PDB file of C-alpha atoms in Angstrom:
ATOM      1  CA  UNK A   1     120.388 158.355 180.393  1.00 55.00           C
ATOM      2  CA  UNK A   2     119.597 157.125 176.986  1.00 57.00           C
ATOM      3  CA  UNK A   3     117.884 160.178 175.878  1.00 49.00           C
ATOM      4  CA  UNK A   4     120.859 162.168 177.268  1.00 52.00           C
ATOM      5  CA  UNK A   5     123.119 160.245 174.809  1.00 49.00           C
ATOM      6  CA  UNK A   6     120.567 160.818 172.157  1.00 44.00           C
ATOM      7  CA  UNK A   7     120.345 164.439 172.620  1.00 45.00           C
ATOM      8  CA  UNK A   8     123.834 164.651 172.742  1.00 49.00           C
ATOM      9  CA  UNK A   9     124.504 162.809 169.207  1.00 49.00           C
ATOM     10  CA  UNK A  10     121.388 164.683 167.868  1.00 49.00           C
ATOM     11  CA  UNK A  11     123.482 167.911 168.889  1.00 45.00           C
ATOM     12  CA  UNK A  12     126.589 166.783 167.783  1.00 49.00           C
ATOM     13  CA  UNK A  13     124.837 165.583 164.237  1.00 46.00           C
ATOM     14  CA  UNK A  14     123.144 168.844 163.654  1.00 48.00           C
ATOM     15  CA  UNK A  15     126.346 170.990 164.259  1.00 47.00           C
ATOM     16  CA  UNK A  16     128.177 168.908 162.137  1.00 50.00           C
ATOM     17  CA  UNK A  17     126.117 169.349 159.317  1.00 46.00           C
ATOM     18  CA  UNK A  18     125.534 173.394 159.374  1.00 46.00           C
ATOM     19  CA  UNK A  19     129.468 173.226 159.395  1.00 50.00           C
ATOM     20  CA  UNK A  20     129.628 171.168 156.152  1.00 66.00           C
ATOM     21  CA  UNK A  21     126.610 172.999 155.055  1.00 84.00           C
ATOM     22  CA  UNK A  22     128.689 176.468 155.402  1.00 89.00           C
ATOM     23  CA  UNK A  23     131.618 174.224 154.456  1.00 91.00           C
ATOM     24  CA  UNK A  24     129.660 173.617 150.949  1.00 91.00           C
ATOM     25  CA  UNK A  25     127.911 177.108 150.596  1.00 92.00           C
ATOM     26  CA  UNK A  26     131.684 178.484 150.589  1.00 93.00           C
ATOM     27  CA  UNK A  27     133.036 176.335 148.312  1.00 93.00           C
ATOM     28  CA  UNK A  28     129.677 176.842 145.915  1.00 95.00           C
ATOM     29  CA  UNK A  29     130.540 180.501 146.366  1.00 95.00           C
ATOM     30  CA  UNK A  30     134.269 179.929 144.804  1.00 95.00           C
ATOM     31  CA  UNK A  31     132.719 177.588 142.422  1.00 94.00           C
ATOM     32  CA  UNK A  32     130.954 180.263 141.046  1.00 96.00           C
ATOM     33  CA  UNK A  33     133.821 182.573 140.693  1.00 96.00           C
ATOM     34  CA  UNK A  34     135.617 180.473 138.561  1.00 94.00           C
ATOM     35  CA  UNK A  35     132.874 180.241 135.705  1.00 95.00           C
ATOM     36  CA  UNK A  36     132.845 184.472 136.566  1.00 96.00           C
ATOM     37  CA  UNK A  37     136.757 184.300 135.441  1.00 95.00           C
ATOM     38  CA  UNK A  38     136.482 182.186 132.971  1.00 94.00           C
ATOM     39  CA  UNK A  39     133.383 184.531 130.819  1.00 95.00           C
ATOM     40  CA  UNK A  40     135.567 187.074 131.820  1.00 96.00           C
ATOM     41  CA  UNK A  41     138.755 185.784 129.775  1.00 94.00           C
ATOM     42  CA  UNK A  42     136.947 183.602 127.150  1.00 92.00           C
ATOM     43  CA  UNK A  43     133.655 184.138 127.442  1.00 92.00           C
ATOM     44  CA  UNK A  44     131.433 184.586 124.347  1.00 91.00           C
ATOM     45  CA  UNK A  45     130.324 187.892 124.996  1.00 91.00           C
ATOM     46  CA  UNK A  46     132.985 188.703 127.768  1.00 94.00           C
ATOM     47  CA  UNK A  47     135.642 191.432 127.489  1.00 95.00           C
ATOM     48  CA  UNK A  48     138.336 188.951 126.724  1.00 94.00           C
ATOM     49  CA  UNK A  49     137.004 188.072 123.740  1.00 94.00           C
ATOM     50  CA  UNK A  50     135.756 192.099 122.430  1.00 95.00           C
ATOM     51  CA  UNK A  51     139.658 192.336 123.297  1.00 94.00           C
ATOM     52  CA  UNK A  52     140.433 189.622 119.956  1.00 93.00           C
ATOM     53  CA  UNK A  53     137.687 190.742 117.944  1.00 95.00           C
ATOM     54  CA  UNK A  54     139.092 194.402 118.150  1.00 95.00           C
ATOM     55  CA  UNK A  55     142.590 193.843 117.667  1.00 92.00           C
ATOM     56  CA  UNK A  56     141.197 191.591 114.716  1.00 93.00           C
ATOM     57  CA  UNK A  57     140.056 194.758 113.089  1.00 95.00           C
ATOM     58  CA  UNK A  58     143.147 196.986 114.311  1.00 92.00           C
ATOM     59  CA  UNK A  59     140.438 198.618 116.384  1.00 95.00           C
ATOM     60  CA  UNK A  60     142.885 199.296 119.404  1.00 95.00           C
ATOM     61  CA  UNK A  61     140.818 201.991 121.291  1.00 96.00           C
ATOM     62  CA  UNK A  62     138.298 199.479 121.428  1.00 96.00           C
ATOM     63  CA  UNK A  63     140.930 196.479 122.291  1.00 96.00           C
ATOM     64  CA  UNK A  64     142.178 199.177 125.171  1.00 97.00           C
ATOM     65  CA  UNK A  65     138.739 199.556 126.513  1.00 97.00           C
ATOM     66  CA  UNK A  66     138.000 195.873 126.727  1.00 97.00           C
ATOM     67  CA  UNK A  67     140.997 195.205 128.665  1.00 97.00           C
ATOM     68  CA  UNK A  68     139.891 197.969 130.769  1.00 98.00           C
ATOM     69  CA  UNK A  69     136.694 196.285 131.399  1.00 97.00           C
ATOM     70  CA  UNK A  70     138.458 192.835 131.882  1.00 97.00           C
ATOM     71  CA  UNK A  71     140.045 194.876 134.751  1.00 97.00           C
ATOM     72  CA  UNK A  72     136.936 196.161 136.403  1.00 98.00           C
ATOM     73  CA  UNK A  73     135.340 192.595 136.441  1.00 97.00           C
ATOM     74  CA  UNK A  74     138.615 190.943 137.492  1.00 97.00           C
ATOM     75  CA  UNK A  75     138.324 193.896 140.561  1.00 98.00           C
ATOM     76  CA  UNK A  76     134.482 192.987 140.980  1.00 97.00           C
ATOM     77  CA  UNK A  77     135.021 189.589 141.399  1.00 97.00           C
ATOM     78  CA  UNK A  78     138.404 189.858 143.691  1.00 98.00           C
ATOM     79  CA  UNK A  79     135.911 192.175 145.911  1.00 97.00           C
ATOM     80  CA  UNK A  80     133.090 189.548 145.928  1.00 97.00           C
ATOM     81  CA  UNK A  81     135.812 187.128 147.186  1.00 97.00           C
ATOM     82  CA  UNK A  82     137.293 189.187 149.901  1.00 97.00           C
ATOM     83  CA  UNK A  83     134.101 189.661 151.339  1.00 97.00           C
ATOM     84  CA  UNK A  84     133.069 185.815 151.873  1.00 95.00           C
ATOM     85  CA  UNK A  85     133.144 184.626 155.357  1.00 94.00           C
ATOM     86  CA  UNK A  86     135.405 181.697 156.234  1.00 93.00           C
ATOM     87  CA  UNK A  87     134.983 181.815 159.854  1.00 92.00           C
ATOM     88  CA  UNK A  88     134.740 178.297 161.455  1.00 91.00           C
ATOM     89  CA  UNK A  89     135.278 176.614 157.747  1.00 93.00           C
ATOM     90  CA  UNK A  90     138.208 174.500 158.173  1.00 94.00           C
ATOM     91  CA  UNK A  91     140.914 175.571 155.535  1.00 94.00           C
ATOM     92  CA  UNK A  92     138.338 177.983 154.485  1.00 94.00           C
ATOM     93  CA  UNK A  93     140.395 180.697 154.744  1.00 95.00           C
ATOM     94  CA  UNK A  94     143.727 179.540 153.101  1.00 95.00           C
ATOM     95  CA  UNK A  95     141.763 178.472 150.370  1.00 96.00           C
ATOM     96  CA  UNK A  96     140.025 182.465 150.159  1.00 95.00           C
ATOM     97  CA  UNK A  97     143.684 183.631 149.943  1.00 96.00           C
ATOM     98  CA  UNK A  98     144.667 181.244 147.347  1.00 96.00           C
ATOM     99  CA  UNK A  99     141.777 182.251 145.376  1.00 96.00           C
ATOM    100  CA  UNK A 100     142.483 185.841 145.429  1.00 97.00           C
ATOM    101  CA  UNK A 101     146.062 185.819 144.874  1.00 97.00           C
ATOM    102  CA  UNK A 102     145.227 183.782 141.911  1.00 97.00           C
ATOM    103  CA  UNK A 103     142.587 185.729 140.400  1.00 97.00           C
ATOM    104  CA  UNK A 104     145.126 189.350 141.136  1.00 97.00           C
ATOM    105  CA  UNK A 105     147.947 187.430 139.024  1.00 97.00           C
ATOM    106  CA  UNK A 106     145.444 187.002 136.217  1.00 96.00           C
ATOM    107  CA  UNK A 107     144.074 190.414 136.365  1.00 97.00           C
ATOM    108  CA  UNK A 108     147.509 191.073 136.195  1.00 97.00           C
ATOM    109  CA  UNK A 109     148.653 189.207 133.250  1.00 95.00           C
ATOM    110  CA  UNK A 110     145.381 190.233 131.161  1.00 95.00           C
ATOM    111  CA  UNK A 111     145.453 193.547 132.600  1.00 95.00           C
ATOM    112  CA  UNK A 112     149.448 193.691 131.057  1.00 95.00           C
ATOM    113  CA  UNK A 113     147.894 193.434 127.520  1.00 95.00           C
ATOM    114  CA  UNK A 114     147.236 197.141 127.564  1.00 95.00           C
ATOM    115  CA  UNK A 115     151.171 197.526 127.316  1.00 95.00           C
ATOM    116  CA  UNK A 116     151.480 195.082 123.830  1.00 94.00           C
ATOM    117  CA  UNK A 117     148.229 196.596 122.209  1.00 94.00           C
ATOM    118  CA  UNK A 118     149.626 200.657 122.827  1.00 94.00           C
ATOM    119  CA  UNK A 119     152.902 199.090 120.992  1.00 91.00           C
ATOM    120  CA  UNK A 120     151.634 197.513 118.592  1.00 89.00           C
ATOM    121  CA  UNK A 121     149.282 200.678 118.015  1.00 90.00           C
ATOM    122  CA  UNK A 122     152.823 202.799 117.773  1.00 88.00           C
ATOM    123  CA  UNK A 123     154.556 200.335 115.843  1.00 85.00           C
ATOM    124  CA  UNK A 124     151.488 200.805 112.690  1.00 85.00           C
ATOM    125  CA  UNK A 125     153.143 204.466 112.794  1.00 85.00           C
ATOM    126  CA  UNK A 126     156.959 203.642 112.745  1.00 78.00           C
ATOM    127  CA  UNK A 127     159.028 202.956 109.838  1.00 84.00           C
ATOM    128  CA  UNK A 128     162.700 201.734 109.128  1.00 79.00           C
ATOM    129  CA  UNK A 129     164.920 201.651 112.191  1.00 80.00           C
ATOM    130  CA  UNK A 130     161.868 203.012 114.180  1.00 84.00           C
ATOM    131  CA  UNK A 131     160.390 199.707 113.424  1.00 82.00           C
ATOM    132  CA  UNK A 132     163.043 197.702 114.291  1.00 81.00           C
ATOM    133  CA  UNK A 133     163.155 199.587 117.933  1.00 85.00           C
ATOM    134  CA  UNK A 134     159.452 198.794 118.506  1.00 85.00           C
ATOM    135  CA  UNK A 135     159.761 195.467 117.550  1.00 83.00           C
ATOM    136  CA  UNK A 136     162.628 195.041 120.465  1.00 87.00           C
ATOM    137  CA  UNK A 137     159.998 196.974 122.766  1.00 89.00           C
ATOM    138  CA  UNK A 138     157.411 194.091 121.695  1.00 85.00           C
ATOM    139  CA  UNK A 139     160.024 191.343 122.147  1.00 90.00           C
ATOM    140  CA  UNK A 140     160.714 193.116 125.956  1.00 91.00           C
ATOM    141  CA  UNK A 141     156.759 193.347 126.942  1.00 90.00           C
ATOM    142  CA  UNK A 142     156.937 189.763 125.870  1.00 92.00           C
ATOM    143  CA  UNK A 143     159.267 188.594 127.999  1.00 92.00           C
ATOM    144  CA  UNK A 144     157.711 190.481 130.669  1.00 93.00           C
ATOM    145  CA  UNK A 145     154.839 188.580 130.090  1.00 92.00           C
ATOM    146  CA  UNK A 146     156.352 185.617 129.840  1.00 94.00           C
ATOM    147  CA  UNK A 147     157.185 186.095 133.618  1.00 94.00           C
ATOM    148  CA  UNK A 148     153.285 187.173 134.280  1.00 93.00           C
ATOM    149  CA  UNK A 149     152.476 183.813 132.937  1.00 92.00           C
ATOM    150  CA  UNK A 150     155.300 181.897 135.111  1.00 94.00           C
ATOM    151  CA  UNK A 151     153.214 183.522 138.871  1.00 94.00           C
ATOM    152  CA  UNK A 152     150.031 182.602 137.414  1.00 94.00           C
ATOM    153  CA  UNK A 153     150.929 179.142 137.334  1.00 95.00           C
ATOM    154  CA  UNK A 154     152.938 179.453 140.493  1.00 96.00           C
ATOM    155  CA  UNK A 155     149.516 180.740 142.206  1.00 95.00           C
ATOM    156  CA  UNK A 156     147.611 177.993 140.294  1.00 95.00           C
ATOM    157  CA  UNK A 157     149.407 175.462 141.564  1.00 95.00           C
ATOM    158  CA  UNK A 158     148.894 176.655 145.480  1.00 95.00           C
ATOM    159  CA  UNK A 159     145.253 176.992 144.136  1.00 94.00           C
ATOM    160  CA  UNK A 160     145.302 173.667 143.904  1.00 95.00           C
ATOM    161  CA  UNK A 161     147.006 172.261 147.210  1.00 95.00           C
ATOM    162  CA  UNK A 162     144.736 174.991 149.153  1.00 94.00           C
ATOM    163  CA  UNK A 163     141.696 173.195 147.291  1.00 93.00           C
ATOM    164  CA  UNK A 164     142.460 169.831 148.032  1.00 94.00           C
ATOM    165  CA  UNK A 165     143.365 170.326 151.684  1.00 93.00           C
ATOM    166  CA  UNK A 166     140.214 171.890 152.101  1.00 92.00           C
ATOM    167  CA  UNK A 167     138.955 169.357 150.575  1.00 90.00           C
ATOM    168  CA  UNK A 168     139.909 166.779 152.828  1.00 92.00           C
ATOM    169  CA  UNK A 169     139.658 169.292 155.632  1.00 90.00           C
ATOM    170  CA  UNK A 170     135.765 169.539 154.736  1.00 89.00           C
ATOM    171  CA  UNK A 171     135.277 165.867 153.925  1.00 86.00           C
ATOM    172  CA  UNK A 172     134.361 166.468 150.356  1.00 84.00           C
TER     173      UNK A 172
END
């Protein structure tokens, strides 16, 4: 009888833990793709920061071409996302859609930088009244951007909640 109860609690121990155990590997996964984001937007040799040091020199080809790349990685790293598993990971799988939607509305917002770099490449061309219409079209994008910022922090903030319900979820 006794060693019925101890296999039994043995059992129940060792599921427990591969749970947490996937539990943790998923959350190390996510971990991971936040320092990923974060070379890609500031990162010393990342794309975001080619993107400043070309528009530093008026290089705008080259400022095009890093936000290009900013893309591709964003896309990389959305793809390496989609493809974790979640099954039996309580929460796991809220959290996997936060994370996503969150990392598309960045790609988006960095991705929208394209739009102000070909206008301000058309507004070194421009003169007079010319001028003063490109600077409206520059005043426009950044309004539109202003709203690109706004669902960033809107998906940010269910970032959060979806983190610390799994959190709690997970016993972490």
């Amino acid at each position: 009888m006794k060693l019925t109860v101890c296999l039994a609690a043995f059992l129940f121990l060792t599921l427990s833990a591969c749970k947490s155990s996937d539990a943790a590997d998923f959350k190390k996964s996510l971990d991971r793709s936040e320092r990923r984001a974060f070379e890609i937007i500031v990162g010393k040799e990342g794309p975001g920061e080619k993107k400043l040091q070309s528009l530093e020199k008026e290089d705008y080809k080259g400022a095009l071409t890093a936000v290009k790349q900013q893309t591709l990685e964003f896309d990389i790293l959305i793809s390496d996302i989609s493809k974790l598993s979640a099954d039996g990971i309580p929460k796991g799988e809220s959290l996997k859609t936060a994370y996503l939607e969150y990392y598309e509305s960045l790609k988006e917002l960095h991705a929208f930088d394209s739009k102000e770099i070909e206008q301000q490449a058309v507004m070194r061309t421009l003169k007079d009244n010319e001028l003063k219409n490109g600077h409206n079209a520059l005043i426009a994008l950044a309004r539109k951007k202003k709203k690109l910022y706004a669902a960033v922090y809107e998906k940010e903030a269910l970032l959060h909640t979806a983190a610390e319900s799994f959190k709690t979820s997970n016993g972490f």
